[in-house]
Amino acid sequence: MLSRTRAAIFLLMATLRPRLTWHQQFLEDVERMVDAAVLLLSHLVQAVKVLTIIVRQGRIKRMIEMADGSAFTKPESKLKAIRETTIRLAAIIGNVILCSACNTGIFWCIVPALNTELTLPLRTAYPFDIDGPYIFAAMYAYSAISVTVSGVGDAAENFLVSGMFTIASAQLDVLREELKAIGTEGSTDNYEKAKLCVKYHQQIIGYVEEMADIFGLPMFCQFVTSSVVICMTIYKITVTKEPVEMVTMVFYLICVFMELLMYCYPGDVLLYKSMLVAEAAYPSEWSGDQKTSRVLLLTALRSQRPLAIDAGGIFRVSLPTAAAVVKTSYSYYALLRQQLSK
């Protein structure tokens, strides 16, 4: 009786083994597909950003010169302090982002060396044989360097857009301070100051519109692909069994979240500060002359329409959009897990 039971168990195991092997092979294929999808989408977005900078580098240089020029550089100590504080904050954020990109690239290069079977950091197909010791070492070094340089370059591209957002927000703070100074005790030539504030406001609006026209397409591509990339990265984190690989993907997920926040948070701040201009332009206790009040009223009316950037005419660059992207990513992930469980 015992021998018959053992025979039945062995027969059942022999029957299930091909199925288990097929199931394991299926999961491995899905994991490779996830790796390829994350890599493809990340490089496609980065290619759009690089092409945008190359094709429109003249316009970008003019925007940078405008930010450093006399139009956006105020000599007054209080106004100068606002600009310098903003620049220091932007520099700190940029350094944090670059460090995160470097750490992600380093971990990405370390993971293959810790596996039982040494592979390249980028597990893709190559049109030539890479099994030789010299060619494998050369391709490993090339992949490691390219991954790190690509990550740092992508972070720098994102920081360029985020920095321009931050500069525009700082200029709105300066504009509000100049508007509040009109009509105060001891102030003279209120009408001339009001006209200068109107021109200054128009320059800020033109700066933001030019920025939206230049970087609208890269931001649109970033929002479209981020939901899929976040979904695939979360799936990779849940299925991996290697601790170092899990840490690598967590770092990569943080970088993707930071990419969204680098666009959405400064865009949300810009939108909010642009709506505060109306309050500074025409306060409730205003008692100045009628000529100046008309100019300030026009500024207040224009400020009722916030300075918001719509990437591709669809996605509003703000924090609610970032939340919507994350929510969509989780929906994709839940659907993917449900389909794989079947």
Short mmCIF file of C-alpha atoms in Angstrom, two decimals:
data_model
loop_
_atom_site.label_atom_id
_atom_site.label_comp_id
_atom_site.label_asym_id
_atom_site.label_seq_id
_atom_site.Cartn_x
_atom_site.Cartn_y
_atom_site.Cartn_z
CA MET A 1 0.00 0.00 0.00
CA LEU A 2 2.83 2.43 0.86
CA SER A 3 4.65 1.65 -2.37
CA ARG A 4 1.48 2.39 -4.38
CA THR A 5 1.11 5.74 -2.59
CA ARG A 6 4.71 6.70 -3.38
CA ALA A 7 4.24 5.69 -6.98
CA ALA A 8 1.13 7.86 -7.21
CA ILE A 9 3.00 10.85 -5.72
CA PHE A 10 5.91 10.42 -8.13
CA LEU A 11 3.49 10.16 -11.05
CA LEU A 12 1.71 13.35 -9.94
CA MET A 13 5.02 15.22 -9.60
CA ALA A 14 6.11 14.04 -13.02
CA THR A 15 2.81 15.27 -14.46
CA LEU A 16 3.06 18.72 -12.82
CA ARG A 17 6.75 19.32 -13.54
CA PRO A 18 6.25 20.37 -17.20
CA ARG A 19 3.48 22.71 -16.11
CA LEU A 20 5.63 24.25 -13.40
CA THR A 21 8.47 24.62 -15.89
CA TRP A 22 6.13 26.31 -18.38
CA HIS A 23 4.78 28.60 -15.64
CA GLN A 24 8.30 29.56 -14.55
CA GLN A 25 9.30 30.21 -18.17
CA PHE A 26 6.19 32.37 -18.62
CA LEU A 27 7.06 34.49 -15.59
CA GLU A 28 10.62 34.88 -16.81
CA ASP A 29 9.34 36.03 -20.21
CA VAL A 30 7.02 38.53 -18.53
CA GLU A 31 9.90 39.85 -16.43
CA ARG A 32 12.08 40.27 -19.51
CA MET A 33 9.20 42.05 -21.24
CA VAL A 34 8.89 44.40 -18.27
CA ASP A 35 12.63 45.15 -18.38
CA ALA A 36 12.43 45.88 -22.10
CA ALA A 37 9.33 48.08 -21.71
CA VAL A 38 10.88 50.15 -18.92
CA LEU A 39 14.11 50.57 -20.88
CA LEU A 40 12.33 51.42 -24.15
CA LEU A 41 9.94 53.98 -22.68
CA SER A 42 12.66 55.64 -20.61
CA HIS A 43 14.93 56.03 -23.64
CA LEU A 44 12.10 57.25 -25.87
CA VAL A 45 11.24 60.06 -23.46
CA GLN A 46 14.89 60.96 -23.05
CA ALA A 47 15.32 61.01 -26.83
CA VAL A 48 12.46 63.51 -27.10
CA LYS A 49 14.08 65.70 -24.43
CA VAL A 50 17.49 65.60 -26.13
CA LEU A 51 16.04 66.41 -29.54
CA THR A 52 14.05 69.28 -28.03
CA ILE A 53 17.18 70.79 -26.50
CA ILE A 54 19.19 70.34 -29.72
CA VAL A 55 16.52 71.70 -32.08
CA ARG A 56 15.46 74.60 -29.84
CA GLN A 57 18.75 75.41 -28.19
CA GLY A 58 18.71 78.96 -29.57
CA ARG A 59 15.40 79.74 -27.90
CA ILE A 60 16.54 78.10 -24.67
CA LYS A 61 19.71 80.20 -24.62
CA ARG A 62 17.65 83.35 -25.08
CA MET A 63 15.47 82.37 -22.13
CA ILE A 64 18.54 81.81 -19.96
CA GLU A 65 19.97 85.16 -21.03
CA MET A 66 16.65 86.81 -20.22
CA ALA A 67 16.67 85.27 -16.72
CA ASP A 68 20.20 86.62 -16.15
CA GLY A 69 19.50 89.96 -17.82
CA SER A 70 18.44 93.30 -16.45
CA ALA A 71 14.73 92.56 -16.96
CA PHE A 72 14.70 89.82 -14.30
CA THR A 73 17.58 91.08 -12.13
CA LYS A 74 16.52 93.75 -9.66
CA PRO A 75 19.23 95.75 -7.84
CA GLU A 76 17.20 96.37 -4.66
CA SER A 77 18.49 94.33 -1.75
CA LYS A 78 15.10 92.89 -0.78
CA LEU A 79 14.24 91.85 -4.32
CA LYS A 80 17.75 90.52 -4.90
CA ALA A 81 17.45 88.39 -1.75
CA ILE A 82 14.30 86.73 -3.12
CA ARG A 83 16.09 85.73 -6.30
CA GLU A 84 19.21 84.46 -4.52
CA THR A 85 17.17 82.39 -2.05
CA THR A 86 15.32 80.77 -4.93
CA ILE A 87 18.56 80.00 -6.75
CA ARG A 88 20.09 78.37 -3.67
CA LEU A 89 16.99 76.23 -3.16
CA ALA A 90 17.02 75.17 -6.80
CA ALA A 91 20.71 74.26 -6.54
CA ILE A 92 20.08 72.04 -3.52
CA ILE A 93 17.23 70.26 -5.30
CA GLY A 94 19.39 69.77 -8.37
CA ASN A 95 22.21 68.21 -6.36
CA VAL A 96 19.80 65.81 -4.65
CA ILE A 97 18.40 64.74 -8.00
CA LEU A 98 21.84 64.19 -9.52
CA CYS A 99 22.92 62.13 -6.49
CA SER A 100 19.80 59.97 -6.80
CA ALA A 101 20.49 59.40 -10.50
CA CYS A 102 24.12 58.46 -9.78
CA ASN A 103 23.12 56.02 -7.02
CA THR A 104 20.56 54.38 -9.28
CA GLY A 105 23.11 53.97 -12.06
CA ILE A 106 25.69 52.50 -9.69
CA PHE A 107 23.25 49.98 -8.23
CA TRP A 108 22.10 49.07 -11.72
CA CYS A 109 25.68 48.19 -12.64
CA ILE A 110 26.35 46.24 -9.42
CA VAL A 111 23.32 43.92 -9.65
CA PRO A 112 24.58 41.70 -12.53
CA ALA A 113 27.91 41.13 -10.75
CA LEU A 114 26.12 39.73 -7.68
CA ASN A 115 24.05 37.15 -9.57
CA THR A 116 25.13 33.52 -9.90
CA GLU A 117 25.38 34.03 -13.67
CA LEU A 118 27.13 37.21 -14.73
CA THR A 119 25.10 39.21 -17.24
CA LEU A 120 25.26 42.69 -18.70
CA PRO A 121 23.50 45.58 -16.91
CA LEU A 122 21.21 45.96 -19.92
CA ARG A 123 19.80 42.54 -20.80
CA THR A 124 19.02 43.15 -24.45
CA ALA A 125 19.81 41.44 -27.74
CA TYR A 126 23.07 42.33 -29.47
CA PRO A 127 23.84 41.79 -33.18
CA PHE A 128 27.17 40.10 -32.37
CA ASP A 129 28.59 37.47 -30.02
CA ILE A 130 29.38 38.84 -26.54
CA ASP A 131 30.52 35.59 -24.92
CA GLY A 132 34.22 36.24 -25.38
CA PRO A 133 36.08 37.44 -22.25
CA TYR A 134 37.37 40.66 -23.80
CA ILE A 135 34.24 41.64 -25.69
CA PHE A 136 32.07 40.84 -22.63
CA ALA A 137 34.24 43.02 -20.38
CA ALA A 138 34.16 45.85 -22.93
CA MET A 139 30.36 45.63 -23.29
CA TYR A 140 29.93 45.50 -19.51
CA ALA A 141 32.00 48.67 -19.09
CA TYR A 142 30.15 50.33 -21.96
CA SER A 143 26.74 49.42 -20.50
CA ALA A 144 27.71 50.56 -17.00
CA ILE A 145 29.00 53.92 -18.22
CA SER A 146 26.06 54.48 -20.58
CA VAL A 147 23.48 53.72 -17.88
CA THR A 148 25.07 56.17 -15.44
CA VAL A 149 25.60 58.92 -18.02
CA SER A 150 22.07 58.46 -19.35
CA GLY A 151 20.56 58.74 -15.88
CA VAL A 152 22.57 61.83 -14.96
CA GLY A 153 21.81 63.43 -18.33
CA ASP A 154 18.10 62.80 -17.94
CA ALA A 155 18.17 64.34 -14.45
CA ALA A 156 19.97 67.40 -15.82
CA GLU A 157 17.37 67.80 -18.58
CA ASN A 158 14.55 67.65 -16.05
CA PHE A 159 16.32 70.11 -13.78
CA LEU A 160 16.61 72.59 -16.67
CA VAL A 161 12.82 72.74 -17.00
CA SER A 162 12.27 72.73 -13.24
CA GLY A 163 14.78 75.57 -12.81
CA MET A 164 12.94 77.71 -15.36
CA PHE A 165 9.69 77.09 -13.52
CA THR A 166 11.35 78.17 -10.28
CA ILE A 167 12.79 81.32 -11.84
CA ALA A 168 9.35 82.34 -13.10
CA SER A 169 7.88 81.80 -9.61
CA ALA A 170 10.62 83.95 -8.07
CA GLN A 171 9.88 86.74 -10.56
CA LEU A 172 6.23 86.68 -9.48
CA ASP A 173 7.37 87.16 -5.88
CA VAL A 174 9.45 90.14 -6.96
CA LEU A 175 6.49 91.56 -8.90
CA ARG A 176 4.23 91.29 -5.88
CA GLU A 177 6.75 93.17 -3.73
CA GLU A 178 6.98 95.96 -6.29
CA LEU A 179 3.20 96.19 -6.53
CA LYS A 180 2.86 96.41 -2.76
CA ALA A 181 5.34 99.29 -2.72
CA ILE A 182 3.08 101.42 -4.93
CA GLY A 183 1.01 103.90 -2.95
CA THR A 184 2.88 103.46 0.30
CA GLU A 185 3.91 106.42 2.39
CA GLY A 186 6.76 108.39 0.93
CA SER A 187 6.46 106.78 -2.51
CA THR A 188 6.47 109.02 -5.58
CA ASP A 189 5.70 108.53 -9.27
CA ASN A 190 3.15 105.83 -8.56
CA TYR A 191 1.84 105.92 -12.12
CA GLU A 192 5.28 105.28 -13.64
CA LYS A 193 5.93 102.47 -11.19
CA ALA A 194 2.58 100.92 -12.06
CA LYS A 195 3.40 101.01 -15.78
CA LEU A 196 6.76 99.35 -15.12
CA CYS A 197 5.00 96.63 -13.12
CA VAL A 198 2.61 96.02 -16.03
CA LYS A 199 5.54 95.64 -18.42
CA TYR A 200 7.29 93.38 -15.93
CA HIS A 201 4.18 91.24 -15.64
CA GLN A 202 3.95 90.93 -19.42
CA GLN A 203 7.59 89.83 -19.57
CA ILE A 204 6.92 87.09 -17.02
CA ILE A 205 3.86 85.95 -18.96
CA GLY A 206 5.88 85.85 -22.18
CA TYR A 207 8.64 83.90 -20.41
CA VAL A 208 6.18 81.25 -19.20
CA GLU A 209 4.44 80.99 -22.57
CA GLU A 210 7.76 80.54 -24.33
CA MET A 211 8.75 77.85 -21.82
CA ALA A 212 5.45 76.04 -22.39
CA ASP A 213 5.94 76.15 -26.16
CA ILE A 214 9.48 74.79 -25.97
CA PHE A 215 9.03 72.04 -23.39
CA GLY A 216 5.36 71.15 -23.90
CA LEU A 217 6.10 68.01 -25.94
CA PRO A 218 8.73 66.52 -23.55
CA MET A 219 6.43 67.11 -20.57
CA PHE A 220 3.54 65.48 -22.43
CA CYS A 221 5.66 62.40 -23.23
CA GLN A 222 6.84 62.27 -19.62
CA PHE A 223 3.28 62.18 -18.26
CA VAL A 224 2.11 59.60 -20.82
CA THR A 225 4.95 57.14 -20.21
CA SER A 226 5.35 57.65 -16.45
CA SER A 227 2.17 55.74 -15.61
CA VAL A 228 3.36 52.68 -17.55
CA VAL A 229 6.94 52.91 -16.24
CA ILE A 230 5.77 53.19 -12.62
CA CYS A 231 3.45 50.20 -13.11
CA MET A 232 6.24 48.06 -14.60
CA THR A 233 8.72 49.12 -11.92
CA ILE A 234 6.34 48.24 -9.08
CA TYR A 235 5.74 44.84 -10.67
CA LYS A 236 9.49 44.30 -10.94
CA ILE A 237 9.91 45.15 -7.26
CA THR A 238 7.20 42.68 -6.20
CA VAL A 239 8.53 39.72 -8.21
CA THR A 240 12.29 40.06 -7.75
CA LYS A 241 14.02 37.88 -5.19
CA GLU A 242 17.37 39.64 -5.23
CA PRO A 243 17.72 42.25 -2.41
CA VAL A 244 20.19 44.41 -4.32
CA GLU A 245 18.03 44.36 -7.46
CA MET A 246 15.03 45.33 -5.34
CA VAL A 247 16.95 48.28 -3.89
CA THR A 248 17.96 49.29 -7.42
CA MET A 249 14.38 49.29 -8.64
CA VAL A 250 13.27 51.22 -5.56
CA PHE A 251 15.86 53.88 -6.37
CA TYR A 252 14.65 53.91 -9.97
CA LEU A 253 11.04 54.28 -8.81
CA ILE A 254 12.05 57.22 -6.61
CA CYS A 255 13.74 58.83 -9.61
CA VAL A 256 10.57 58.45 -11.69
CA PHE A 257 8.51 60.04 -8.90
CA MET A 258 11.04 62.87 -8.65
CA GLU A 259 10.75 63.43 -12.40
CA LEU A 260 7.03 63.98 -12.00
CA LEU A 261 7.49 66.26 -9.01
CA MET A 262 10.21 68.27 -10.78
CA TYR A 263 7.56 69.31 -13.30
CA CYS A 264 4.37 69.29 -11.26
CA TYR A 265 5.45 70.92 -8.01
CA PRO A 266 7.09 74.04 -9.55
CA GLY A 267 4.17 74.24 -11.98
CA ASP A 268 1.72 74.16 -9.08
CA VAL A 269 3.68 76.85 -7.21
CA LEU A 270 3.77 78.99 -10.36
CA LEU A 271 0.00 78.67 -10.76
CA TYR A 272 -0.64 79.59 -7.13
CA LYS A 273 1.71 82.58 -7.06
CA SER A 274 0.33 83.97 -10.31
CA MET A 275 -3.11 84.19 -8.71
CA LEU A 276 -1.70 86.15 -5.76
CA VAL A 277 -0.61 88.97 -8.06
CA ALA A 278 -4.18 90.30 -8.20
CA GLU A 279 -4.28 90.77 -4.42
CA ALA A 280 -0.99 92.66 -4.47
CA ALA A 281 -1.99 94.76 -7.49
CA TYR A 282 -5.23 96.10 -6.11
CA PRO A 283 -5.48 95.77 -2.31
CA SER A 284 -8.74 96.56 -0.55
CA GLU A 285 -7.27 99.60 1.27
CA TRP A 286 -6.06 101.30 -1.90
CA SER A 287 -6.46 105.08 -1.77
CA GLY A 288 -4.18 106.27 -4.56
CA ASP A 289 -4.95 108.38 -7.60
CA GLN A 290 -7.44 107.27 -10.22
CA LYS A 291 -4.89 107.15 -13.05
CA THR A 292 -2.70 104.67 -11.23
CA SER A 293 -5.65 102.64 -10.00
CA ARG A 294 -6.77 101.98 -13.58
CA VAL A 295 -3.36 100.55 -14.46
CA LEU A 296 -3.35 98.35 -11.36
CA LEU A 297 -6.90 97.23 -12.09
CA LEU A 298 -5.83 95.97 -15.51
CA THR A 299 -3.01 94.02 -13.86
CA ALA A 300 -5.42 92.52 -11.34
CA LEU A 301 -7.85 91.51 -14.10
CA ARG A 302 -5.06 89.84 -16.08
CA SER A 303 -3.96 87.96 -12.96
CA GLN A 304 -7.38 86.31 -12.72
CA ARG A 305 -6.19 83.94 -15.44
CA PRO A 306 -3.43 81.89 -13.78
CA LEU A 307 -0.12 81.11 -15.41
CA ALA A 308 -0.71 77.42 -16.00
CA ILE A 309 1.10 75.19 -18.48
CA ASP A 310 -0.86 72.48 -20.27
CA ALA A 311 1.53 69.83 -21.62
CA GLY A 312 0.27 68.85 -25.04
CA GLY A 313 -2.91 70.80 -24.36
CA ILE A 314 -4.11 67.91 -22.16
CA PHE A 315 -2.14 67.60 -18.93
CA ARG A 316 -2.10 70.56 -16.54
CA VAL A 317 1.39 70.72 -15.02
CA SER A 318 0.38 70.66 -11.34
CA LEU A 319 0.30 68.34 -8.34
CA PRO A 320 -3.20 66.92 -9.09
CA THR A 321 -1.82 65.69 -12.42
CA ALA A 322 1.04 63.89 -10.65
CA ALA A 323 -1.47 62.27 -8.29
CA ALA A 324 -3.59 61.20 -11.27
CA VAL A 325 -0.55 59.60 -12.95
CA VAL A 326 0.29 57.62 -9.79
CA LYS A 327 -3.34 56.54 -9.42
CA THR A 328 -3.41 55.37 -13.03
CA SER A 329 -0.15 53.47 -12.52
CA TYR A 330 -1.61 51.57 -9.59
CA SER A 331 -4.68 50.69 -11.66
CA TYR A 332 -2.43 49.30 -14.40
CA TYR A 333 -0.45 47.34 -11.81
CA ALA A 334 -3.60 45.84 -10.25
CA LEU A 335 -4.86 44.84 -13.70
CA LEU A 336 -1.50 43.28 -14.59
CA ARG A 337 -1.40 41.24 -11.37
CA GLN A 338 -4.97 40.10 -11.91
CA GLN A 339 -4.27 38.93 -15.45
CA LEU A 340 -1.05 37.13 -14.44
CA SER A 341 -2.79 35.39 -11.55
CA LYS A 342 -5.12 33.72 -14.03
#
